[in-house]
Amino acid sequence: MDQFTLNLIVVGITFAIYIGIAVWARAGSTSEFYAAGQGVHPVLNGMATGADWMSAASFISMAGIIAMAGAGGYEQSAFLMGWTGGYVLLALLLAPYLRKFGKFTVPEFIGDRFYSGGARLLAVICLIVISVTYVIGQMRGVGVTFGRFLEVSTDTGLYIGAAIVFAYAVFGGMKGITYTQVAQYVVLIIAYTIPAIFISMQLTGNFFPQLGLIGSYAPGGGDVAFLAKLDQVVTELGFRAYTSDSMNMFNMFLFTMSLMIGTAGLPHVIIRFFTVPKVADARSSAGWALVFIALLYTVAPAVGSMARLNLTTTMWPNAVAGNALDGDAISRAEIDSNPNLNWVRTWETTGLLAMEDKNGDGLIQYYNDKSEAMNAIAAERGWAGNELTKVDNDMMVLANPEIAQLPGWVIALVAAGALAAALSTAAGLLLAISSAISHDLIKGSINPNISEKGEMLAARISMAFAIVVATYLGLNPPGFAAQTVALAFGLAAATIFPVLMMGIFSKRINKEGAIAGMLVGLVFTAVYIFIYKGWFFIPGTNNLEDIPANYMFGISPLSIGTVGAVLNFATAYIVSGATKEPPVEVQDLVESIRIPKGAGAATHH
Amino acid sequence: MADKSSSNAYWKANVRIITISLAIWFVASFGLGIILRPMLKGISVGGADLGFWMAQNGSIYVFLVLIFAYAARMNKLDREHGVEE
């Protein structure tokens, strides 16, 4: 059976499972549609949160982003710490209290706590901007993954993905999404882990990739540490060492913080904690979510760095046992004839890997041709520039099953895993968007007297509408999808997180303070990003070139959410101090969400 | 609901636990993983240094322990103050 048929079968089976779950978990009430009836077991909710959280970017791209970074892999640890540390903030500062509040959406809490329809509306706007920008990247991810594994165009892939999400999100709501996410988590974690274990066994003899990362390099005889070997080989070729210090520690600090508080402020993550039965479950469920996320995130740096060493020793066979440059680079003839190097040719045909014998010596020299020292060596040896002209980040994950010579069904499983990661995140985001429309806008302000049945219909129509808009934006993305995700994290950090935290931990912050704080956070963060990335991400409309020399105090637009959050907190405190304190019933509301007792009773309203 | 003074004591105890937990959260990631890394280069962990390992793997394990420890301590506190569900 050929690989394509195998991919179709495995992906087809997983899709059948998702649809089956959708039919079984059909939502019968608004409580089920918005919050899965608040009856999800905390461990299952943790799993669903893991799938919801880990996107196509986490699954396909993150390991490569870390491994192939020009500044070395260490600086990119911001992603690893940032995207996990946010769960500590969620568990300690937000999830239990918002679960006690017991309603369905993030704007609903902001509206009630700050006794203001205006604050609720502003929160809806922030939520929609955050979630829509985030979902564009997911829809692209679905399209690209389909395109790569099922040999259809990106656009066709996007339509197929949208149709699958439509089937289980419109009918199942949060209940359908939750249980499909549990299944999607299982698929994606198996798909990620199997190749990682085999690569780790081959390179370090360790079953656990986490131990392999700090283990010794087996093919070289076992007396050199794996990371030391990697540093030696890449620096020999003129690249910065994998474990090098950060180029800008201050910016790395702010970027990590921005990702952490951005994670804790993402509405589609927060609403997952509305689905568990009790306050105590919300706390432990955040822990379970992090267990399931950590299974992938602690493996990712091992996967990336091992794939990079594999690629480098493939290009310089002498590097396995000694110094890369003591021997010749690999020859084109070797790549074309050695059956163990089939994967190189496979990935060349996809365009993710490209090489060109610039000096016509029949060998493929891979080195950093931006390094002065390397260019001196190159001139001496008659090289005409780096001949491994393209290595896509995504290859570091996608090519691993073939590099490790694993059977075809593992490759098919990786395809299904990548699709599961993209679909589950898209569905979670779409639910956050549609519930903000049907519950906060329609039920909350346009038509408060809408019946339960009417609201269910409105919720389903909003979901269908959100999918159509997301599909359209996925087909016609404004600028690069990756840049828009930076906006989502920055805004979540600068708007939603501070306002929620102050609403819980301070009784003194009032309506005026919350609205002023959100506005300042929103405008400051968005404007700073637009100045460098282009207004509304339209290419060419940026005021300053997106390079570190232009940044204010060296702060990159990716890290600015932390500053936006600080401004939000400061503005809210100053404005609240100058205006009158919240009414007694709001202060009582704050008292009540701080006490776990009575959460079950608060759910129906 | 519990009376006012008891719920104040409960909240104060909670804030105290949160503060200690966040201090550990900060030291594990921003401290050992970023700010203190250059100073701790002498401590090696399998081919690299402690700061590198904390940033790539170690801090995540600390986060995990922190959340479950917090959940357990809060369950105990809820019972002591009679505010559990």
XYZ file of C-alpha atoms in Angstrom:
690
model
C 0.000 0.000 0.000
C 1.425 3.387 -0.885
C 1.895 6.223 1.604
C -0.900 8.355 0.185
C -3.526 5.620 0.618
C -2.278 4.974 4.130
C -2.558 8.692 4.989
C -6.116 8.731 3.649
C -7.094 5.688 5.702
C -5.625 6.908 9.006
C -6.929 10.474 8.602
C -10.302 9.070 7.482
C -10.575 6.891 10.595
C -9.816 9.816 12.918
C -12.393 11.999 11.142
C -15.009 9.265 11.467
C -14.295 9.170 15.219
C -14.736 12.959 15.529
C -18.045 12.874 13.648
C -19.223 9.911 15.709
C -18.510 11.820 18.903
C -20.364 14.829 17.490
C -23.492 12.765 16.932
C -23.246 11.246 20.429
C -22.538 14.552 22.219
C -25.203 16.708 20.638
C -25.964 19.778 22.794
C -29.535 19.954 24.094
C -29.440 23.202 26.107
C -27.539 26.496 26.192
C -25.679 25.248 29.271
C -24.484 22.270 27.227
C -23.723 24.412 24.202
C -21.675 27.008 26.103
C -20.203 25.000 28.984
C -20.839 21.287 28.260
C -23.431 21.263 31.059
C -20.644 21.920 33.577
C -20.218 18.187 33.954
C -16.825 17.451 32.403
C -14.406 15.414 34.517
C -11.348 17.554 35.425
C -8.889 15.074 33.840
C -10.862 14.957 30.592
C -11.156 18.736 30.649
C -7.384 18.876 31.087
C -6.962 16.718 28.000
C -9.420 18.810 26.004
C -7.583 21.942 27.156
C -4.319 20.418 25.947
C -5.736 19.846 22.465
C -7.490 23.213 22.490
C -4.241 24.899 23.461
C -1.744 23.063 21.256
C -2.212 24.373 17.763
C -0.764 23.455 14.410
C 2.101 25.789 15.333
C 2.883 23.858 18.539
C 2.701 20.520 16.785
C 4.422 21.178 13.464
C 6.509 24.321 13.886
C 7.661 24.827 17.462
C 10.454 22.216 17.579
C 11.919 23.626 14.359
C 11.587 27.228 15.536
C 13.627 26.306 18.606
C 16.177 24.112 16.838
C 16.891 26.240 13.779
C 16.910 29.697 15.415
C 19.858 31.815 14.306
C 20.545 32.955 17.869
C 20.574 29.341 19.098
C 17.885 27.214 20.726
C 18.171 28.653 24.214
C 16.651 32.044 23.425
C 13.568 30.340 21.978
C 12.930 28.720 25.379
C 10.639 31.743 25.834
C 8.009 29.705 23.978
C 8.466 26.674 26.222
C 8.283 28.603 29.504
C 5.746 31.143 28.277
C 3.245 28.693 26.864
C 3.318 26.521 29.990
C 3.885 29.051 32.810
C 0.605 30.744 31.879
C -1.239 27.751 33.342
C 0.170 28.518 36.783
C -1.396 31.987 36.514
C -4.659 30.471 35.306
C -4.829 27.969 38.164
C -3.882 30.449 40.901
C -5.382 33.710 39.734
C -8.327 33.155 37.408
C -9.844 29.713 36.772
C -11.330 28.840 40.219
C -12.978 32.257 40.683
C -14.408 32.457 37.199
C -15.779 28.921 37.635
C -17.406 30.021 40.919
C -18.989 32.962 39.102
C -20.605 30.171 37.125
C -21.661 31.821 33.904
C -20.762 31.153 30.303
C -18.483 33.807 28.841
C -15.558 36.045 29.784
C -17.320 39.297 28.777
C -20.290 38.297 30.963
C -18.048 38.302 34.038
C -16.515 41.638 33.059
C -19.984 43.135 32.483
C -21.333 41.939 35.866
C -18.230 42.707 37.915
C -17.902 46.193 36.478
C -21.701 46.714 36.383
C -21.469 48.085 32.881
C -22.775 47.097 29.473
C -19.995 49.236 28.015
C -17.273 47.210 29.757
C -18.920 44.006 28.525
C -19.040 45.336 24.967
C -15.392 46.411 25.102
C -14.507 42.922 26.363
C -16.459 41.402 23.454
C -14.456 43.539 21.022
C -11.148 42.466 22.601
C -12.275 38.824 22.593
C -13.274 38.899 18.937
C -10.055 40.615 17.820
C -7.948 38.123 19.815
C -9.821 35.008 18.738
C -10.294 35.980 15.083
C -6.603 36.800 14.604
C -5.725 33.516 16.280
C -8.143 31.431 14.246
C -6.744 32.684 10.919
C -3.460 30.900 11.646
C -5.317 27.694 12.546
C -7.348 27.698 9.360
C -4.130 28.183 7.365
C -2.612 25.311 9.349
C -5.512 23.024 8.445
C -5.179 23.950 4.765
C -1.412 23.519 4.659
C -1.499 20.164 6.475
C -4.172 18.779 4.171
C -2.232 20.078 1.210
C 0.940 18.351 2.344
C -0.417 14.932 3.264
C -3.488 14.451 1.121
C -2.226 16.024 -2.094
C -4.970 18.621 -2.441
C -4.552 22.394 -2.749
C -4.328 24.493 0.428
C -7.719 26.053 -0.358
C -9.434 22.695 -0.850
C -7.859 21.463 2.377
C -9.224 24.495 4.170
C -12.757 23.806 2.926
C -12.580 20.168 4.057
C -11.303 21.223 7.503
C -14.005 23.877 7.860
C -16.701 21.329 6.956
C -15.468 18.881 9.638
C -15.389 21.599 12.314
C -18.829 22.739 11.181
C -20.225 19.235 11.688
C -19.238 18.895 15.319
C -19.122 22.498 16.524
C -22.508 23.689 15.238
C -24.397 20.674 16.586
C -22.341 19.770 19.607
C -21.296 23.194 20.879
C -18.914 23.043 23.828
C -20.058 19.506 24.648
C -19.235 18.162 21.187
C -16.021 20.163 21.006
C -14.848 18.948 24.424
C -15.174 15.257 23.678
C -13.733 15.532 20.167
C -10.804 17.448 21.683
C -10.180 14.561 24.075
C -9.948 12.205 21.066
C -7.817 14.725 19.164
C -5.434 15.013 22.091
C -4.880 11.249 22.136
C -4.167 11.238 18.387
C -1.787 14.174 18.470
C 0.241 13.104 21.484
C 0.785 9.560 20.140
C 1.753 10.991 16.754
C 4.252 13.369 18.332
C 5.775 10.970 20.824
C 6.421 7.802 18.779
C 8.951 9.340 16.349
C 10.511 11.293 19.227
C 11.146 8.114 21.225
C 12.755 6.349 18.260
C 14.984 9.323 17.422
C 16.018 9.592 21.070
C 16.823 5.853 21.194
C 18.960 6.121 18.073
C 20.874 9.249 19.051
C 21.196 8.867 22.806
C 19.997 5.386 23.762
C 17.390 6.969 26.044
C 13.763 5.894 25.793
C 12.591 9.231 27.164
C 13.465 12.156 24.825
C 13.575 14.447 27.896
C 16.500 12.373 29.211
C 17.995 12.098 25.744
C 18.322 15.886 25.619
C 20.674 15.759 28.601
C 22.093 12.323 27.718
C 25.179 11.331 25.759
C 25.579 11.032 22.008
C 25.474 7.306 21.196
C 26.733 7.165 17.553
C 29.952 8.945 18.575
C 30.833 6.223 21.087
C 28.851 7.621 24.020
C 31.549 9.647 25.776
C 30.331 13.023 24.472
C 27.172 14.686 25.799
C 24.468 15.103 23.165
C 24.211 18.877 23.622
C 27.996 19.274 23.617
C 28.125 17.370 20.326
C 25.407 19.562 18.841
C 27.203 22.741 19.951
C 30.495 21.465 18.541
C 29.066 20.550 15.130
C 27.027 23.703 14.535
C 29.764 26.092 15.699
C 32.246 24.298 13.437
C 30.002 25.229 10.518
C 29.854 28.864 11.603
C 26.457 28.844 13.355
C 25.813 30.175 16.843
C 25.980 27.413 19.482
C 22.632 25.838 20.346
C 23.040 26.590 24.035
C 24.374 30.191 23.540
C 23.171 32.956 25.822
C 20.288 35.153 24.755
C 21.133 38.084 22.447
C 18.888 40.359 24.525
C 18.027 39.111 28.005
C 15.631 41.990 28.747
C 13.603 41.272 25.633
C 13.595 37.524 26.326
C 12.225 38.280 29.805
C 9.431 40.488 28.444
C 8.600 38.030 25.649
C 8.299 35.123 28.099
C 6.105 37.230 30.395
C 3.951 38.365 27.486
C 3.348 34.756 26.397
C 2.559 33.705 29.986
C -0.001 36.379 30.780
C -1.273 36.206 27.195
C -1.905 32.475 27.658
C -3.785 33.111 30.893
C -5.857 35.816 29.173
C -6.915 33.869 26.072
C -10.726 33.578 26.190
C -10.876 30.199 24.462
C -8.592 28.730 27.132
C -10.407 30.382 30.055
C -13.858 29.128 29.020
C -12.606 25.528 29.141
C -12.567 25.876 32.938
C -16.281 26.759 32.984
C -17.059 23.165 32.037
C -15.973 21.377 35.240
C -18.432 20.668 38.083
C -16.676 22.364 41.033
C -14.236 25.125 41.980
C -11.747 22.557 43.294
C -11.987 20.820 39.891
C -11.049 24.055 38.118
C -7.810 24.187 40.112
C -6.821 20.558 39.534
C -7.988 20.638 35.923
C -5.463 23.389 35.149
C -2.825 21.031 36.559
C -4.045 18.173 34.356
C -4.073 20.490 31.351
C -0.426 21.278 32.016
C 0.415 17.564 32.439
C -0.953 16.876 28.965
C 0.676 19.966 27.478
C 4.012 19.180 29.149
C 4.040 15.737 27.523
C 4.552 17.557 24.222
C 6.392 20.672 25.398
C 9.147 18.862 27.287
C 9.686 16.625 24.245
C 9.735 19.467 21.701
C 13.255 20.818 22.442
C 14.614 17.247 22.258
C 12.830 16.587 18.959
C 14.099 19.828 17.440
C 17.699 19.579 18.580
C 17.985 15.887 17.654
C 16.532 16.507 14.217
C 19.006 19.334 13.708
C 21.971 17.175 14.691
C 20.673 14.400 12.412
C 20.431 16.779 9.500
C 23.879 18.234 10.151
C 25.636 14.871 10.452
C 23.833 13.727 7.315
C 25.357 16.654 5.444
C 28.800 16.136 7.061
C 29.240 12.369 7.676
C 32.575 12.877 9.413
C 30.841 14.883 12.163
C 29.405 11.692 13.707
C 32.701 10.532 15.151
C 34.892 13.623 14.905
C 35.076 17.061 13.369
C 32.770 17.884 10.468
C 35.349 19.695 8.385
C 37.980 16.943 8.647
C 36.025 15.021 6.035
C 34.170 15.881 2.847
C 30.580 17.028 2.686
C 28.037 14.489 1.494
C 27.930 13.988 -2.270
C 24.886 14.392 -4.455
C 25.495 10.879 -5.773
C 25.368 9.475 -2.236
C 22.054 11.217 -1.509
C 20.589 9.833 -4.723
C 21.735 6.249 -4.198
C 21.740 5.541 -0.435
C 18.395 3.998 0.580
C 18.835 5.399 4.127
C 18.693 8.891 2.632
C 15.352 8.401 0.870
C 13.864 10.980 3.252
C 16.149 13.702 1.880
C 14.775 13.141 -1.612
C 11.188 12.885 -0.335
C 11.417 16.266 1.372
C 13.227 17.845 -1.575
C 10.174 17.090 -3.708
C 7.916 18.916 -1.218
C 10.113 22.003 -1.412
C 10.710 22.093 2.351
C 14.311 21.080 1.748
C 16.382 22.387 -1.153
C 20.005 22.065 -2.220
C 22.073 23.408 -5.053
C 25.638 22.419 -5.968
C 26.823 25.983 -6.498
C 30.523 25.216 -7.064
C 29.820 22.116 -9.148
C 32.091 19.781 -7.157
C 29.408 17.130 -6.722
C 29.331 17.710 -2.947
C 26.732 19.617 -0.935
C 28.476 21.973 1.522
C 26.174 23.134 4.313
C 27.529 26.003 6.436
C 26.724 29.522 7.609
C 27.803 31.740 4.734
C 27.094 34.877 6.784
C 29.985 34.050 9.113
C 33.292 35.813 8.317
C 35.387 32.968 9.656
C 33.493 30.431 7.545
C 33.859 32.483 4.397
C 37.635 32.433 4.870
C 37.554 28.617 5.056
C 35.143 28.514 2.110
C 37.442 30.638 -0.067
C 40.381 28.388 0.802
C 38.437 25.209 -0.102
C 36.713 26.562 -3.193
C 33.140 26.673 -1.841
C 30.690 29.076 -3.442
C 28.234 29.613 -0.595
C 25.904 27.434 1.493
C 24.506 24.721 -0.746
C 21.696 23.522 1.539
C 19.634 26.442 0.349
C 16.431 25.760 2.241
C 15.524 23.917 5.447
C 11.954 24.621 6.515
C 11.372 24.661 10.301
C 8.414 22.310 9.928
C 10.698 19.564 8.591
C 12.194 19.064 12.045
C 8.954 17.372 13.108
C 7.490 16.117 9.842
C 10.567 14.287 8.539
C 11.386 12.467 11.778
C 9.401 9.267 11.095
C 11.292 8.777 7.827
C 14.669 9.710 9.314
C 14.067 7.104 12.020
C 12.999 4.587 9.309
C 9.600 4.106 10.939
C 6.802 2.322 9.044
C 4.319 4.179 6.848
C 1.495 4.135 9.365
C 3.547 6.326 11.715
C 3.906 8.902 8.931
C 0.145 8.733 8.390
C -0.375 9.163 12.132
C 1.750 12.321 12.115
C -0.521 13.696 9.381
C -3.587 12.883 11.485
C -1.904 14.408 14.554
C -1.136 17.674 12.785
C -4.742 17.888 11.578
C -6.040 17.091 15.063
C -3.914 19.881 16.537
C -5.162 22.461 14.040
C -8.840 21.401 14.094
C -9.127 21.237 17.893
C -7.697 24.720 18.374
C -9.867 26.165 15.615
C -13.001 24.662 17.191
C -12.199 26.088 20.632
C -11.620 29.539 19.182
C -14.814 29.403 17.141
C -16.818 28.532 20.247
C -15.345 31.522 22.114
C -16.291 33.795 19.198
C -19.799 32.423 18.686
C -20.708 32.474 22.389
C -19.580 36.098 22.604
C -21.929 36.892 19.710
C -24.981 34.890 20.809
C -24.670 35.228 24.596
C -23.031 38.637 25.088
C -24.308 40.567 22.102
C -27.701 39.000 21.294
C -28.850 37.765 24.731
C -26.867 40.392 26.636
C -27.874 43.548 24.818
C -29.856 43.212 21.587
C -32.631 40.880 22.768
C -32.458 40.056 26.511
C -35.859 38.331 26.465
C -34.806 35.698 23.945
C -36.033 32.201 24.884
C -33.714 29.281 25.670
C -34.626 27.732 22.332
C -34.105 31.030 20.531
C -30.675 31.464 22.115
C -29.677 27.925 21.100
C -30.595 28.724 17.510
C -28.737 32.045 17.736
C -25.692 30.214 19.127
C -25.718 27.715 16.241
C -26.143 30.449 13.629
C -23.329 32.472 15.261
C -21.096 29.396 15.144
C -21.870 28.832 11.448
C -21.224 32.526 10.781
C -17.905 32.431 12.674
C -16.774 29.388 10.658
C -17.624 31.131 7.376
C -15.711 34.280 8.393
C -12.722 32.238 9.635
C -12.685 30.235 6.392
C -12.777 33.420 4.332
C -9.911 34.941 6.346
C -7.986 31.683 6.111
C -8.295 31.840 2.324
C -7.362 35.543 2.239
C -5.102 36.150 5.234
C -4.133 39.759 5.926
C -0.326 39.640 5.965
C 1.444 36.633 7.422
C -0.584 34.391 9.679
C 2.328 34.046 12.088
C 2.381 37.790 12.734
C -1.298 37.938 13.582
C -0.787 35.417 16.382
C 1.618 37.907 18.006
C -1.257 40.376 18.133
C -3.527 37.806 19.786
C -1.080 37.146 22.635
C -0.179 40.808 23.053
C -3.813 41.863 23.315
C -4.836 39.019 25.608
C -1.965 40.007 27.892
C -2.767 43.721 27.777
C -6.575 43.610 28.021
C -8.311 40.451 29.277
C -5.797 39.181 31.844
C -5.390 42.428 33.842
C -9.095 43.230 33.923
C -10.020 39.731 35.134
C -7.311 39.667 37.765
C -8.230 43.097 39.139
C -11.916 42.165 39.103
C -11.165 39.220 41.413
C -8.364 40.523 43.615
C -9.509 44.110 44.142
C -12.885 45.346 45.363
C -11.890 48.917 44.686
C -11.440 48.789 40.888
C -14.602 50.266 39.420
C -16.297 50.579 36.058
C -14.370 53.691 35.016
C -11.020 52.173 35.959
C -11.659 48.881 34.146
C -12.823 50.554 30.928
C -9.933 53.050 30.915
C -7.431 50.265 31.648
C -8.713 48.014 28.849
C -8.760 50.903 26.363
C -5.197 51.950 27.177
C -3.938 48.344 27.007
C -5.763 47.677 23.732
C -4.751 50.861 21.918
C -1.142 50.966 23.139
C -0.415 47.311 22.287
C -2.173 47.315 18.912
C -0.530 50.567 17.807
C 2.960 49.437 18.829
C 2.535 46.190 16.855
C 1.047 47.980 13.823
C 3.922 50.491 13.696
C 6.343 47.636 12.984
C 4.124 44.992 11.390
C 1.885 47.254 9.242
C -1.507 48.761 10.071
C -3.990 45.901 10.369
C -1.132 43.760 9.005
C -1.473 45.190 5.518
C 2.026 44.797 4.062
C 3.881 48.036 3.362
C 1.897 50.206 5.803
C 4.395 49.911 8.679
C 5.945 53.199 9.849
C 9.250 51.709 10.993
C 11.180 48.752 9.697
C 10.737 45.668 11.916
C 14.359 45.423 13.108
C 15.768 45.564 16.675
C 17.555 48.906 16.047
C 14.162 50.623 15.705
C 12.521 49.136 18.803
C 11.650 51.328 21.782
C 14.156 50.316 24.521
C 14.887 47.211 22.425
C 11.385 45.790 23.078
C 10.163 43.770 20.086
C 6.483 44.011 19.039
C 6.147 40.365 20.126
C 7.038 41.289 23.709
C 5.033 44.500 24.039
C 2.002 42.822 25.662
C 3.819 42.882 29.020
C 4.171 46.666 28.831
C 0.524 46.968 27.722
C -0.517 44.928 30.764
C 1.464 47.137 33.149
C -0.155 50.237 31.620
C -3.590 48.629 31.971
C -3.041 47.884 35.678
C -1.649 51.373 36.374
C -4.428 53.191 34.490
C -7.154 51.179 36.211
C -5.739 51.904 39.686
C -5.312 55.624 39.072
C -8.731 56.126 37.448
C -10.518 53.996 40.071
C -8.817 55.947 42.854
C -10.130 59.204 41.436
C -13.719 57.992 41.005
C -16.222 56.499 43.426
C -16.039 52.932 44.643
C -18.186 50.133 43.190
C -21.706 49.642 44.620
C -22.206 47.329 47.621
C -23.791 44.519 45.580
C -20.695 44.378 43.326
C -18.437 44.186 46.370
C -20.652 41.336 47.597
C -20.233 39.628 44.227
C -16.449 39.789 44.650
C -16.813 38.327 48.161
C -18.902 35.454 46.826
C -16.586 34.429 43.963
C -13.710 34.199 46.437
C -15.485 31.414 48.366
C -15.811 28.027 46.620
C -19.017 27.033 48.457
C -22.189 27.168 46.396
C -20.810 26.986 42.851
C -23.311 24.337 41.786
C -26.258 26.555 42.667
C -24.941 29.529 40.753
C -24.963 27.803 37.384
C -28.576 28.377 36.448
C -29.674 31.866 35.737
C -21.941 31.246 53.618
C -19.366 31.450 56.375
C -19.353 34.587 58.529
C -17.410 37.678 57.524
C -14.348 37.302 59.767
C -13.883 33.648 58.836
C -14.125 34.423 55.115
C -11.601 37.250 55.528
C -9.191 34.855 57.201
C -9.781 32.324 54.411
C -9.031 34.910 51.736
C -5.905 36.147 53.524
C -4.583 32.593 53.808
C -5.324 32.018 50.115
C -3.499 35.200 49.060
C -0.536 34.135 51.164
C -0.346 30.719 49.455
C -0.674 32.390 46.043
C 2.143 34.832 46.828
C 4.531 32.069 47.899
C 3.607 29.967 44.848
C 4.147 32.866 42.452
C 7.533 33.581 44.019
C 8.565 29.986 43.231
C 7.032 30.314 39.720
C 9.117 33.427 39.104
C 12.401 32.059 40.453
C 12.097 28.782 38.487
C 11.474 30.432 35.117
C 12.549 34.082 34.994
C 15.135 33.628 37.732
C 17.015 30.373 37.091
C 15.977 30.131 33.431
C 16.810 33.688 32.329
C 18.294 36.255 34.730
C 20.567 34.027 36.805
C 21.709 31.781 33.949
C 25.027 33.606 33.314
C 25.883 33.366 37.031
C 25.113 29.659 37.282
C 27.137 28.490 34.276
C 29.326 26.447 36.636
C 26.497 24.029 37.454
C 26.319 21.588 34.567
C 23.340 19.455 33.632
C 24.055 16.832 30.965
C 26.087 18.711 28.370
C 24.742 22.165 29.170
C 24.207 24.297 32.273
C 21.450 24.495 34.871
C 19.935 27.695 33.413
C 19.636 26.131 29.976
C 17.941 23.024 31.340
C 15.565 25.041 33.530
C 14.530 27.114 30.510
C 13.988 24.120 28.219
C 12.563 21.536 30.600
C 13.034 22.130 34.328
C 10.726 25.101 34.789
C 7.833 23.142 33.263
C 8.243 20.396 35.899
C 8.249 23.066 38.625
C 5.026 24.561 37.202
C 3.364 21.148 37.334
C 4.294 20.523 40.952
C 3.203 24.064 41.850
C -0.318 23.738 40.456
C -1.032 20.385 42.111
C 0.498 21.549 45.398
C -1.675 24.664 45.256
C -4.799 22.616 44.509
C -4.056 20.280 47.438
C -3.350 23.097 49.898
C -6.501 24.927 48.851
C -8.627 21.809 49.302
C -7.278 21.578 52.846
C -7.896 25.289 53.447
C -11.447 25.013 52.053
C -12.206 22.264 54.580
C -10.622 24.115 57.509
C -12.824 27.122 56.834
C -15.882 25.088 55.943
C -16.209 26.622 52.486
C -15.737 23.439 50.413
C -18.481 22.246 48.095
